[in-house]
mmCIF file of C-alpha atoms and ligand atoms in Angstrom:
data_model
loop_
_atom_site.group_PDB
_atom_site.id
_atom_site.type_symbol
_atom_site.label_atom_id
_atom_site.label_comp_id
_atom_site.label_asym_id
_atom_site.label_seq_id
_atom_site.Cartn_x
_atom_site.Cartn_y
_atom_site.Cartn_z
ATOM 1 C CA UNK Y 29 -59.650 -22.585 6.610
ATOM 2 C CA UNK Y 30 -62.200 -24.453 4.318
ATOM 3 C CA UNK Y 31 -61.658 -24.622 0.742
ATOM 4 C CA UNK Y 32 -65.288 -25.279 -0.078
ATOM 5 C CA UNK Y 33 -66.618 -22.983 -2.893
ATOM 6 C CA UNK Y 34 -68.765 -19.977 -1.751
ATOM 7 C CA UNK Y 35 -72.217 -21.132 -1.015
ATOM 8 C CA UNK Y 36 -75.179 -19.346 -2.259
ATOM 9 C CA UNK Y 37 -78.547 -20.505 -0.743
ATOM 10 C CA UNK Y 38 -81.928 -19.135 -1.716
ATOM 11 C CA UNK Y 39 -84.592 -20.167 0.714
ATOM 12 C CA UNK Y 40 -87.401 -22.211 -0.824
ATOM 13 C CA UNK Y 41 -90.024 -19.662 0.333
ATOM 14 C CA UNK Y 42 -88.082 -16.905 -1.258
ATOM 15 C CA UNK Y 43 -87.835 -18.725 -4.575
ATOM 16 C CA UNK Y 44 -91.579 -19.447 -4.593
ATOM 17 C CA UNK Y 45 -92.535 -16.069 -3.561
ATOM 18 C CA UNK Y 46 -90.334 -14.349 -6.249
ATOM 19 C CA UNK Y 47 -91.498 -17.031 -9.055
ATOM 20 C CA UNK Y 48 -95.280 -16.179 -7.996
ATOM 21 C CA UNK Y 49 -94.413 -12.411 -8.204
ATOM 22 C CA UNK Y 50 -92.846 -12.812 -11.532
ATOM 23 C CA UNK Y 51 -95.935 -14.754 -12.991
ATOM 24 C CA UNK Y 52 -98.396 -12.012 -11.546
ATOM 25 C CA UNK Y 53 -96.344 -9.233 -13.114
ATOM 26 C CA UNK Y 54 -96.101 -11.088 -16.480
ATOM 27 C CA UNK Y 55 -100.019 -11.647 -16.693
ATOM 28 C CA UNK Y 56 -101.058 -8.272 -15.488
ATOM 29 C CA UNK Y 57 -98.531 -5.599 -16.396
ATOM 30 C CA UNK Y 58 -100.940 -2.808 -16.077
ATOM 31 C CA UNK Y 59 -101.576 -3.549 -12.430
ATOM 32 C CA UNK Y 60 -97.968 -3.139 -11.298
ATOM 33 C CA UNK Y 61 -97.894 -0.231 -8.910
ATOM 34 C CA UNK Y 62 -95.788 0.746 -5.854
ATOM 35 C CA UNK Y 63 -98.558 -0.851 -3.580
ATOM 36 C CA UNK Y 64 -97.762 -4.076 -5.228
ATOM 37 C CA UNK Y 65 -94.000 -3.518 -5.001
ATOM 38 C CA UNK Y 66 -94.514 -2.928 -1.273
ATOM 39 C CA UNK Y 67 -96.560 -6.062 -0.675
ATOM 40 C CA UNK Y 68 -93.745 -8.247 -2.415
ATOM 41 C CA UNK Y 69 -91.344 -9.693 0.205
ATOM 42 C CA UNK Y 70 -88.314 -7.687 1.123
ATOM 43 C CA UNK Y 71 -85.193 -9.669 0.461
ATOM 44 C CA UNK Y 72 -82.313 -9.666 2.842
ATOM 45 C CA UNK Y 73 -79.186 -10.957 1.612
ATOM 46 C CA UNK Y 74 -76.753 -12.352 4.492
ATOM 47 C CA UNK Y 75 -73.158 -12.183 3.519
ATOM 48 C CA UNK Y 76 -71.493 -13.875 6.283
ATOM 49 C CA UNK Y 77 -68.667 -16.399 7.280
ATOM 50 C CA UNK Y 78 -70.466 -19.636 7.434
ATOM 51 C CA UNK Y 79 -67.209 -21.643 7.204
ATOM 52 C CA UNK Y 80 -63.611 -20.956 8.533
ATOM 53 C CA UNK Y 81 -62.346 -19.242 11.838
ATOM 54 C CA UNK Y 82 -65.336 -16.941 12.017
ATOM 55 C CA UNK Y 83 -67.927 -19.383 11.291
ATOM 56 C CA UNK Y 84 -69.535 -19.501 14.422
ATOM 57 C CA UNK Y 85 -69.701 -15.619 14.694
ATOM 58 C CA UNK Y 86 -71.391 -15.559 11.284
ATOM 59 C CA UNK Y 87 -73.888 -18.086 12.436
ATOM 60 C CA UNK Y 88 -74.770 -16.308 15.558
ATOM 61 C CA UNK Y 89 -75.253 -13.062 13.485
ATOM 62 C CA UNK Y 90 -77.698 -14.788 11.441
ATOM 63 C CA UNK Y 91 -79.513 -16.451 14.131
ATOM 64 C CA UNK Y 92 -79.832 -13.102 16.100
ATOM 65 C CA UNK Y 93 -81.176 -11.393 12.931
ATOM 66 C CA UNK Y 94 -83.671 -14.258 12.270
ATOM 67 C CA UNK Y 95 -84.748 -14.349 15.892
ATOM 68 C CA UNK Y 96 -85.803 -10.624 15.886
ATOM 69 C CA UNK Y 97 -87.649 -11.112 12.449
ATOM 70 C CA UNK Y 98 -89.558 -14.205 13.842
ATOM 71 C CA UNK Y 99 -90.479 -12.247 17.104
ATOM 72 C CA UNK Y 100 -92.252 -10.011 14.656
ATOM 73 C CA UNK Y 101 -94.136 -12.673 13.115
ATOM 74 C CA UNK Y 102 -91.873 -12.765 9.906
ATOM 75 C CA UNK Y 103 -92.744 -9.185 8.792
ATOM 76 C CA UNK Y 104 -91.075 -5.798 9.348
ATOM 77 C CA UNK Y 105 -92.915 -2.609 8.385
ATOM 78 C CA UNK Y 106 -95.647 -4.789 6.942
ATOM 79 C CA UNK Y 107 -93.258 -6.667 4.565
ATOM 80 C CA UNK Y 108 -92.593 -10.298 4.726
ATOM 81 C CA UNK Y 109 -88.828 -10.778 5.272
ATOM 82 C CA UNK Y 110 -87.085 -13.592 2.964
ATOM 83 C CA UNK Y 111 -83.472 -14.481 2.981
ATOM 84 C CA UNK Y 112 -80.767 -15.471 0.634
ATOM 85 C CA UNK Y 113 -77.232 -16.191 1.937
ATOM 86 C CA UNK Y 114 -73.643 -16.428 0.766
ATOM 87 C CA UNK Y 115 -70.702 -17.841 2.632
ATOM 88 C CA UNK Y 116 -67.841 -15.171 2.236
ATOM 89 C CA UNK Y 117 -65.420 -17.505 4.006
ATOM 90 C CA UNK Y 118 -63.729 -14.374 5.560
ATOM 91 C CA UNK Y 119 -61.886 -14.101 2.160
ATOM 92 C CA UNK Y 120 -61.266 -10.479 0.937
ATOM 93 C CA UNK Y 121 -60.461 -11.605 -2.567
ATOM 94 C CA UNK Y 122 -63.913 -13.221 -3.240
ATOM 95 C CA UNK Y 123 -65.844 -10.389 -1.608
ATOM 96 C CA UNK Y 124 -66.465 -8.201 -4.776
ATOM 97 C CA UNK Y 125 -67.903 -11.230 -6.658
ATOM 98 C CA UNK Y 126 -69.978 -12.487 -3.626
ATOM 99 C CA UNK Y 127 -71.783 -9.057 -2.930
ATOM 100 C CA UNK Y 128 -72.233 -8.471 -6.517
ATOM 101 C CA UNK Y 129 -73.982 -11.821 -6.858
ATOM 102 C CA UNK Y 130 -76.435 -10.778 -4.183
ATOM 103 C CA UNK Y 131 -77.009 -7.687 -5.699
ATOM 104 C CA UNK Y 132 -77.141 -8.415 -9.374
ATOM 105 C CA UNK Y 133 -78.547 -12.008 -9.490
ATOM 106 C CA UNK Y 134 -80.466 -12.288 -6.282
ATOM 107 C CA UNK Y 135 -81.786 -8.482 -6.413
ATOM 108 C CA UNK Y 136 -81.660 -8.274 -2.713
ATOM 109 C CA UNK Y 137 -83.181 -5.120 -1.127
ATOM 110 C CA UNK Y 138 -80.550 -5.042 1.826
ATOM 111 C CA UNK Y 139 -77.300 -6.567 2.329
ATOM 112 C CA UNK Y 140 -76.192 -7.600 5.909
ATOM 113 C CA UNK Y 141 -72.505 -8.340 6.301
ATOM 114 C CA UNK Y 142 -69.865 -9.101 7.387
ATOM 115 C CA UNK Y 143 -67.615 -10.069 10.172
ATOM 116 C CA UNK Y 144 -64.008 -9.628 8.525
ATOM 117 C CA UNK Y 145 -62.916 -6.027 8.214
ATOM 118 C CA UNK Y 146 -61.068 -6.641 4.778
ATOM 119 C CA UNK Y 147 -64.274 -8.449 3.156
ATOM 120 C CA UNK Y 148 -66.466 -5.452 4.675
ATOM 121 C CA UNK Y 149 -64.344 -2.760 2.915
ATOM 122 C CA UNK Y 150 -64.760 -4.463 -0.472
ATOM 123 C CA UNK Y 151 -68.569 -4.602 0.232
ATOM 124 C CA UNK Y 152 -68.409 -1.067 1.149
ATOM 125 C CA UNK Y 153 -67.132 -0.034 -2.108
ATOM 126 C CA UNK Y 154 -69.643 -1.994 -4.009
ATOM 127 C CA UNK Y 155 -72.524 -0.732 -1.725
ATOM 128 C CA UNK Y 156 -71.585 2.781 -2.472
ATOM 129 C CA UNK Y 157 -71.116 2.265 -6.246
ATOM 130 C CA UNK Y 158 -74.578 0.604 -6.506
ATOM 131 C CA UNK Y 159 -76.339 2.595 -3.734
ATOM 132 C CA UNK Y 160 -77.363 -0.581 -2.011
ATOM 133 C CA UNK Y 161 -78.474 -0.392 1.577
ATOM 134 C CA UNK Y 162 -75.825 -2.140 3.765
ATOM 135 C CA UNK Y 163 -75.866 -3.088 7.516
ATOM 136 C CA UNK Y 164 -72.490 -4.050 8.685
ATOM 137 C CA UNK Y 165 -73.295 -6.443 11.811
ATOM 138 C CA UNK Y 166 -69.740 -6.824 13.015
ATOM 139 C CA UNK Y 167 -66.720 -5.960 11.002
ATOM 140 C CA UNK Y 168 -65.128 -2.895 12.672
ATOM 141 C CA UNK Y 169 -62.980 -1.479 9.635
ATOM 142 C CA UNK Y 170 -62.541 2.221 10.842
ATOM 143 C CA UNK Y 171 -62.974 3.586 7.410
ATOM 144 C CA UNK Y 172 -66.521 2.095 6.734
ATOM 145 C CA UNK Y 173 -67.634 4.851 8.983
ATOM 146 C CA UNK Y 174 -64.842 7.158 8.267
ATOM 147 C CA UNK Y 175 -63.694 8.165 4.823
ATOM 148 C CA UNK Y 176 -65.936 5.732 3.045
ATOM 149 C CA UNK Y 177 -69.189 6.577 5.012
ATOM 150 C CA UNK Y 178 -72.170 6.987 3.067
ATOM 151 C CA UNK Y 179 -76.132 7.469 3.714
ATOM 152 C CA UNK Y 180 -76.825 3.973 2.700
ATOM 153 C CA UNK Y 181 -74.221 2.199 4.939
ATOM 154 C CA UNK Y 182 -74.921 1.603 8.685
ATOM 155 C CA UNK Y 183 -73.174 -0.606 11.351
ATOM 156 C CA UNK Y 184 -74.876 -2.268 14.115
ATOM 157 C CA UNK Y 185 -71.714 -3.219 15.637
ATOM 158 C CA UNK Y 186 -68.678 -1.051 16.622
ATOM 159 C CA UNK Y 187 -65.598 0.581 14.931
ATOM 160 C CA UNK Y 188 -62.315 -0.921 15.802
ATOM 161 C CA UNK Y 189 -61.248 2.261 17.399
ATOM 162 C CA UNK Y 190 -64.135 2.156 19.616
ATOM 163 C CA UNK Y 191 -63.929 -1.170 21.332
ATOM 164 C CA UNK Y 192 -60.188 -0.980 22.330
ATOM 165 C CA UNK Y 193 -59.670 2.676 22.879
ATOM 166 C CA UNK Y 194 -61.142 2.517 26.447
ATOM 167 C CA UNK Y 195 -58.659 -0.249 27.396
ATOM 168 C CA UNK Y 196 -55.725 1.847 27.171
ATOM 169 C CA UNK Y 197 -56.901 3.753 30.188
ATOM 170 C CA UNK Y 198 -58.251 0.801 31.897
ATOM 171 C CA UNK Y 199 -54.775 -1.040 31.847
ATOM 172 C CA UNK Y 200 -52.930 2.202 33.204
ATOM 173 C CA UNK Y 201 -55.512 2.354 36.100
ATOM 174 C CA UNK Y 202 -54.822 -1.473 36.741
ATOM 175 C CA UNK Y 203 -51.223 -0.460 37.134
ATOM 176 C CA UNK Y 204 -49.808 -2.113 33.955
ATOM 177 C CA UNK Y 205 -47.018 0.304 32.429
ATOM 178 C CA UNK Y 206 -45.320 -2.185 30.129
ATOM 179 C CA UNK Y 207 -47.399 -4.153 27.759
ATOM 180 C CA UNK Y 208 -46.754 -6.271 24.856
ATOM 181 C CA UNK Y 209 -49.513 -6.528 22.050
ATOM 182 C CA UNK Y 210 -50.340 -9.611 19.987
ATOM 183 C CA UNK Y 211 -52.812 -9.883 17.042
ATOM 184 C CA UNK Y 212 -53.369 -11.052 13.354
ATOM 185 C CA UNK Y 213 -51.748 -8.916 10.801
ATOM 186 C CA UNK Y 214 -54.775 -7.360 9.061
ATOM 187 C CA UNK Y 215 -57.106 -4.389 9.208
ATOM 188 C CA UNK Y 216 -58.950 -5.201 12.381
ATOM 189 C CA UNK Y 217 -55.785 -6.266 14.339
ATOM 190 C CA UNK Y 218 -53.791 -3.113 13.416
ATOM 191 C CA UNK Y 219 -56.840 -0.654 14.334
ATOM 192 C CA UNK Y 220 -57.809 -2.314 17.448
ATOM 193 C CA UNK Y 221 -54.211 -2.489 18.754
ATOM 194 C CA UNK Y 222 -53.651 1.124 17.206
ATOM 195 C CA UNK Y 223 -56.528 2.596 19.407
ATOM 196 C CA UNK Y 224 -55.557 0.752 22.438
ATOM 197 C CA UNK Y 225 -51.903 2.104 22.090
ATOM 198 C CA UNK Y 226 -53.234 5.516 21.286
ATOM 199 C CA UNK Y 227 -54.848 5.862 24.800
ATOM 200 C CA UNK Y 228 -52.344 3.699 26.650
ATOM 201 C CA UNK Y 229 -49.396 5.796 25.620
ATOM 202 C CA UNK Y 230 -51.284 9.071 25.954
ATOM 203 C CA UNK Y 231 -51.690 7.851 29.806
ATOM 204 C CA UNK Y 232 -47.996 6.992 30.073
ATOM 205 C CA UNK Y 233 -47.776 3.555 29.057
ATOM 206 C CA UNK Y 234 -45.094 1.753 27.082
ATOM 207 C CA UNK Y 235 -45.566 -0.796 24.448
ATOM 208 C CA UNK Y 236 -42.564 -3.028 24.821
ATOM 209 C CA UNK Y 237 -43.329 -5.136 21.651
ATOM 210 C CA UNK Y 238 -46.120 -5.611 18.981
ATOM 211 C CA UNK Y 239 -46.355 -9.179 18.049
ATOM 212 C CA UNK Y 240 -48.285 -10.159 15.115
ATOM 213 C CA UNK Y 241 -48.913 -13.319 12.860
ATOM 214 C CA UNK Y 242 -50.831 -13.391 9.398
ATOM 215 C CA UNK Y 243 -54.683 -13.812 9.423
ATOM 216 C CA UNK Y 244 -55.932 -16.575 10.280
ATOM 217 C CA UNK Y 245 -52.880 -18.472 11.359
ATOM 218 C CA UNK Y 246 -52.849 -20.007 14.758
ATOM 219 C CA UNK Y 247 -49.246 -21.009 15.291
ATOM 220 C CA UNK Y 248 -48.760 -18.998 18.334
ATOM 221 C CA UNK Y 249 -46.077 -20.969 20.124
ATOM 222 C CA UNK Y 250 -43.020 -18.840 19.147
ATOM 223 C CA UNK Y 251 -44.857 -15.512 20.040
ATOM 224 C CA UNK Y 252 -45.857 -16.957 23.357
ATOM 225 C CA UNK Y 253 -42.180 -17.768 24.082
ATOM 226 C CA UNK Y 254 -41.184 -14.372 23.052
ATOM 227 C CA UNK Y 255 -43.844 -12.904 25.470
ATOM 228 C CA UNK Y 256 -42.371 -15.240 28.408
ATOM 229 C CA UNK Y 257 -38.976 -13.685 27.524
ATOM 230 C CA UNK Y 258 -39.926 -9.971 27.499
ATOM 231 C CA UNK Y 259 -41.909 -10.484 30.884
ATOM 232 C CA UNK Y 260 -44.135 -7.483 30.276
ATOM 233 C CA UNK Y 261 -46.629 -6.363 33.034
ATOM 234 C CA UNK Y 262 -49.467 -7.523 30.938
ATOM 235 C CA UNK Y 263 -50.353 -8.550 27.341
ATOM 236 C CA UNK Y 264 -53.153 -6.750 25.169
ATOM 237 C CA UNK Y 265 -54.498 -8.789 22.370
ATOM 238 C CA UNK Y 266 -56.953 -9.171 19.548
ATOM 239 C CA UNK Y 267 -58.104 -12.458 18.166
ATOM 240 C CA UNK Y 268 -61.600 -13.865 17.536
ATOM 241 C CA UNK Y 269 -63.523 -16.933 16.743
ATOM 242 C CA UNK Y 270 -61.623 -20.318 16.345
ATOM 243 C CA UNK Y 271 -58.156 -18.439 16.571
ATOM 244 C CA UNK Y 272 -59.006 -16.769 19.904
ATOM 245 C CA UNK Y 273 -60.016 -20.117 21.356
ATOM 246 C CA UNK Y 274 -56.601 -21.729 20.409
ATOM 247 C CA UNK Y 275 -54.873 -18.458 21.603
ATOM 248 C CA UNK Y 276 -56.206 -18.636 24.953
ATOM 249 C CA UNK Y 277 -55.833 -22.151 25.381
ATOM 250 C CA UNK Y 278 -52.071 -22.040 24.311
ATOM 251 C CA UNK Y 279 -51.538 -18.928 26.558
ATOM 252 C CA UNK Y 280 -52.809 -20.968 29.570
ATOM 253 C CA UNK Y 281 -50.937 -24.223 28.604
ATOM 254 C CA UNK Y 282 -47.631 -22.213 28.559
ATOM 255 C CA UNK Y 283 -48.528 -21.212 32.295
ATOM 256 C CA UNK Y 284 -48.472 -17.448 31.295
ATOM 257 C CA UNK Y 285 -51.990 -17.069 32.478
ATOM 258 C CA UNK Y 286 -50.591 -17.318 36.200
ATOM 259 C CA UNK Y 287 -47.833 -14.673 35.632
ATOM 260 C CA UNK Y 288 -48.713 -12.166 32.795
ATOM 261 C CA UNK Y 289 -52.331 -11.075 33.066
ATOM 262 C CA UNK Y 290 -53.998 -11.499 29.562
ATOM 263 C CA UNK Y 291 -56.387 -8.578 28.301
ATOM 264 C CA UNK Y 292 -58.001 -8.031 24.931
ATOM 265 C CA UNK Y 293 -60.681 -6.693 22.829
ATOM 266 C CA UNK Y 294 -63.725 -8.687 24.119
ATOM 267 C CA UNK Y 295 -63.852 -10.690 20.927
ATOM 268 C CA UNK Y 296 -61.263 -12.721 22.503
ATOM 269 C CA UNK Y 297 -63.597 -14.280 25.067
ATOM 270 C CA UNK Y 298 -67.152 -13.672 23.303
ATOM 271 C CA UNK Y 299 -68.427 -16.444 21.275
ATOM 272 C CA UNK Y 300 -65.484 -18.454 22.475
ATOM 273 C CA UNK Y 301 -65.735 -18.885 26.035
ATOM 274 C CA UNK Y 302 -67.375 -22.284 26.084
ATOM 275 C CA UNK Y 303 -64.640 -23.590 23.976
ATOM 276 C CA UNK Y 304 -61.844 -22.078 26.119
ATOM 277 C CA UNK Y 305 -63.093 -23.485 29.323
ATOM 278 C CA UNK Y 306 -60.833 -22.917 32.467
ATOM 279 C CA UNK Y 307 -58.232 -21.429 30.332
ATOM 280 C CA UNK Y 308 -60.240 -18.372 30.075
ATOM 281 C CA UNK Y 309 -60.570 -17.525 33.707
ATOM 282 C CA UNK Y 310 -59.685 -14.091 34.726
ATOM 283 C CA UNK Y 311 -59.229 -12.689 31.261
ATOM 284 C CA UNK Y 312 -60.214 -9.081 31.098
ATOM 285 C CA UNK Y 313 -61.557 -7.480 28.076
ATOM 286 C CA UNK Y 314 -63.522 -4.377 26.794
ATOM 287 C CA UNK Y 315 -66.548 -4.700 24.636
ATOM 288 C CA UNK Y 316 -70.069 -3.101 23.918
ATOM 289 C CA UNK Y 317 -71.459 -6.097 25.879
ATOM 290 C CA UNK Y 318 -71.322 -8.358 28.902
ATOM 291 C CA UNK Y 319 -73.268 -11.281 29.516
ATOM 292 C CA UNK Y 320 -74.896 -10.457 32.758
ATOM 293 C CA UNK Y 321 -75.994 -6.983 31.833
ATOM 294 C CA UNK Y 322 -79.042 -6.691 33.843
ATOM 295 C CA UNK Y 323 -81.326 -4.502 31.617
ATOM 296 C CA UNK Y 324 -84.708 -6.064 30.743
ATOM 297 C CA UNK Y 325 -83.897 -6.106 26.882
ATOM 298 C CA UNK Y 326 -80.811 -8.326 27.580
ATOM 299 C CA UNK Y 327 -82.615 -10.655 29.844
ATOM 300 C CA UNK Y 328 -85.344 -11.198 27.431
ATOM 301 C CA UNK Y 329 -83.104 -11.502 24.472
ATOM 302 C CA UNK Y 330 -80.787 -14.154 26.296
ATOM 303 C CA UNK Y 331 -83.937 -16.096 27.076
ATOM 304 C CA UNK Y 332 -85.332 -16.087 23.727
ATOM 305 C CA UNK Y 333 -82.108 -16.932 21.890
ATOM 306 C CA UNK Y 334 -81.610 -19.742 24.167
ATOM 307 C CA UNK Y 335 -85.050 -21.052 23.633
ATOM 308 C CA UNK Y 336 -84.790 -20.655 19.643
ATOM 309 C CA UNK Y 337 -81.100 -21.945 19.325
ATOM 310 C CA UNK Y 338 -80.327 -23.978 22.570
ATOM 311 C CA UNK Y 339 -77.286 -21.933 22.918
ATOM 312 C CA UNK Y 340 -76.317 -18.870 25.137
ATOM 313 C CA UNK Y 341 -76.587 -15.641 23.146
ATOM 314 C CA UNK Y 342 -73.387 -13.328 22.690
ATOM 315 C CA UNK Y 343 -72.437 -10.200 21.068
ATOM 316 C CA UNK Y 344 -72.602 -11.501 17.542
ATOM 317 C CA UNK Y 345 -76.113 -12.653 18.174
ATOM 318 C CA UNK Y 346 -76.916 -9.298 19.463
ATOM 319 C CA UNK Y 347 -75.426 -7.460 16.579
ATOM 320 C CA UNK Y 348 -77.660 -9.400 14.325
ATOM 321 C CA UNK Y 349 -80.537 -8.847 16.420
ATOM 322 C CA UNK Y 350 -80.117 -5.101 16.525
ATOM 323 C CA UNK Y 351 -79.468 -5.022 12.810
ATOM 324 C CA UNK Y 352 -82.881 -6.385 12.235
ATOM 325 C CA UNK Y 353 -84.256 -3.897 14.635
ATOM 326 C CA UNK Y 354 -82.749 -1.163 12.496
ATOM 327 C CA UNK Y 355 -84.305 -2.461 9.483
ATOM 328 C CA UNK Y 356 -87.759 -2.685 11.327
ATOM 329 C CA UNK Y 357 -87.270 0.993 12.318
ATOM 330 C CA UNK Y 358 -86.557 2.107 8.673
ATOM 331 C CA UNK Y 359 -89.113 0.104 7.037
ATOM 332 C CA UNK Y 360 -91.897 1.042 9.717
ATOM 333 C CA UNK Y 361 -91.064 4.532 9.018
ATOM 334 C CA UNK Y 362 -91.898 4.244 5.351
ATOM 335 C CA UNK Y 363 -94.669 1.814 5.918
ATOM 336 C CA UNK Y 364 -92.677 -0.747 3.964
ATOM 337 C CA UNK Y 365 -91.939 1.335 0.831
ATOM 338 C CA UNK Y 366 -88.134 0.715 0.723
ATOM 339 C CA UNK Y 367 -88.007 3.047 -2.304
ATOM 340 C CA UNK Y 368 -88.474 5.898 0.118
ATOM 341 C CA UNK Y 369 -84.801 5.520 0.824
ATOM 342 C CA UNK Y 370 -84.150 8.922 2.386
ATOM 343 C CA UNK Y 371 -86.725 8.855 4.847
ATOM 344 C CA UNK Y 372 -85.476 5.265 5.674
ATOM 345 C CA UNK Y 373 -82.034 6.174 6.210
ATOM 346 C CA UNK Y 374 -83.299 9.235 8.260
ATOM 347 C CA UNK Y 375 -85.303 7.112 10.653
ATOM 348 C CA UNK Y 376 -82.556 4.606 11.227
ATOM 349 C CA UNK Y 377 -79.921 7.391 11.761
ATOM 350 C CA UNK Y 378 -82.222 8.944 14.305
ATOM 351 C CA UNK Y 379 -83.093 5.701 16.208
ATOM 352 C CA UNK Y 380 -82.774 5.166 19.855
ATOM 353 C CA UNK Y 381 -82.622 1.502 20.482
ATOM 354 C CA UNK Y 382 -83.040 -0.224 23.933
ATOM 355 C CA UNK Y 383 -80.518 -2.887 22.748
ATOM 356 C CA UNK Y 384 -79.426 -5.915 25.070
ATOM 357 C CA UNK Y 385 -76.102 -4.235 25.006
ATOM 358 C CA UNK Y 386 -77.711 -0.981 26.606
ATOM 359 C CA UNK Y 387 -78.716 2.267 24.995
ATOM 360 C CA UNK Y 388 -77.789 2.335 21.197
ATOM 361 C CA UNK Y 389 -77.789 5.407 18.842
ATOM 362 C CA UNK Y 390 -75.877 6.492 15.702
ATOM 363 C CA UNK Y 391 -73.553 9.261 15.144
ATOM 364 C CA UNK Y 392 -73.434 11.077 11.677
ATOM 365 C CA UNK Y 393 -71.418 8.453 10.055
ATOM 366 C CA UNK Y 394 -74.007 5.689 11.126
ATOM 367 C CA UNK Y 395 -71.572 4.110 13.713
ATOM 368 C CA UNK Y 396 -73.171 3.190 16.956
ATOM 369 C CA UNK Y 397 -72.751 5.332 20.114
ATOM 370 C CA UNK Y 398 -72.723 2.855 22.951
ATOM 371 C CA UNK Y 399 -71.137 2.079 26.266
ATOM 372 C CA UNK Y 400 -67.740 0.140 26.283
ATOM 373 C CA UNK Y 401 -67.863 -2.239 29.260
ATOM 374 C CA UNK Y 402 -64.568 -3.819 31.125
ATOM 375 C CA UNK Y 403 -65.662 -7.384 31.605
ATOM 376 C CA UNK Y 404 -63.762 -10.305 33.489
ATOM 377 C CA UNK Y 405 -64.146 -14.046 32.640
ATOM 378 C CA UNK Y 406 -65.685 -15.710 35.891
ATOM 379 C CA UNK Y 407 -67.837 -18.831 36.072
ATOM 380 C CA UNK Y 408 -67.578 -19.362 32.334
ATOM 381 C CA UNK Y 409 -69.215 -15.873 31.493
ATOM 382 C CA UNK Y 410 -67.973 -12.534 30.621
ATOM 383 C CA UNK Y 411 -69.161 -10.693 33.694
ATOM 384 C CA UNK Y 412 -69.521 -6.885 33.941
ATOM 385 C CA UNK Y 413 -66.862 -5.208 36.068
ATOM 386 C CA UNK Y 414 -67.533 -1.723 35.162
ATOM 387 C CA UNK Y 415 -68.377 0.702 32.360
ATOM 388 C CA UNK Y 416 -64.840 1.263 30.992
ATOM 389 C CA UNK Y 417 -66.152 4.378 28.997
ATOM 390 C CA UNK Y 418 -69.791 5.596 28.844
ATOM 391 C CA UNK Y 419 -71.510 6.400 25.347
ATOM 392 C CA UNK Y 420 -68.332 6.054 23.319
ATOM 393 C CA UNK Y 421 -68.567 7.830 19.945
ATOM 394 C CA UNK Y 422 -66.003 6.984 17.271
ATOM 395 C CA UNK Y 423 -64.478 10.073 15.853
ATOM 396 C CA UNK Y 424 -65.469 9.274 12.356
ATOM 397 C CA UNK Y 425 -62.159 10.551 11.050
ATOM 398 C CA UNK Y 426 -62.448 11.374 7.295
ATOM 399 C CA UNK Y 427 -66.226 11.081 7.178
ATOM 400 C CA UNK Y 428 -67.915 14.133 5.187
ATOM 401 C CA UNK Y 429 -71.526 13.344 5.975
HETATM 402 C C1 PHB A 506 -62.896 -7.651 11.961
HETATM 403 O O1 PHB A 506 -62.290 -8.092 10.995
HETATM 404 O O2 PHB A 506 -63.340 -6.436 11.773
HETATM 405 C C2 PHB A 506 -63.320 -8.391 13.130
HETATM 406 C C3 PHB A 506 -63.445 -9.918 13.160
HETATM 407 C C4 PHB A 506 -63.886 -10.571 14.200
HETATM 408 C C5 PHB A 506 -64.140 -9.805 15.313
HETATM 409 C C6 PHB A 506 -64.062 -8.474 15.459
HETATM 410 C C7 PHB A 506 -63.781 -7.747 14.428
HETATM 411 O O3 PHB A 506 -64.574 -10.637 16.235
#
């Protein structure tokens, strides 16, 4: 992990436009009206990991969001969109200060963040306390759309439960009865392994051992040696970003990819596949995306992302892109008047989005309802095998909405 100080970057355009806005208000106070407020830029605060093990994931979310806004000519619902950003470094202990800075000092209209479940839960608390609009473009912490659900909080991503629950049945169907699990010891790891185990054991499977290490450590050797000794039928895992690259390479270097099939939440091989190279071949995962989903929205998205960024899009870029689509739907419904919060929330909650991932809608807790796909790494891509479970809806346990 980097030890750099959290980075707060305000775009030059945002500074200029807010300075100009302030000057106008100072000179002509009587002219201030909702019409002027609507004409002012709408400010989005990106709170994402731009450094550390999840850095690439944060950048792809950022790129996906901006791609959507650029495709709409820089405006959504008639409002110019400006950005400010903070690097959350995937550090929960800094999260409250970071989001407070965006809300208090930067006066953002919307916060988009983040990747890490622990950081996201601190953000959810502040968003609830300050009634700030928050779109979570990755972090799966079940509680964000469970007991802590709120009208002003949406996810464009998934709940941790949602991505791995279907894998429990998938692995039974593939004939794997005795499985070892491995993950980082933090919210996302525990919840993803927990949901997998819930469905796997319900269908007659046995977890032979749960292996963990602290987030974001990457000293996998002792755990891989343990897997070799246990000789399970297969392994189910959750790692992401830089850690996932190293785990997959270490697993293959130990030769286990030849004898003990590796499965996981799709984050294991999404956004990481290029760096993993041959070591990723044959890995099977479940996720709300596959590279070769053959729908027009995905084909157009991948082409546009490649043109803008010179890189292949992935699930993180899709989640950023869809977060901007959600904002577009909300702002368009209120003709740019973000003060009409209830109408905005209602419009986003009722949205049916033709996402690159396939059909996307929202449950009462504002968590996506979406297909979860079984994918396999072939030819350096996460290729679709089948729909593991269609239109998966998180149970939103504890949500009072
Ligand atoms: C999470 O902490 O919720 C998380 C992080 C990285 C992922 C997925 C989930 O790729």
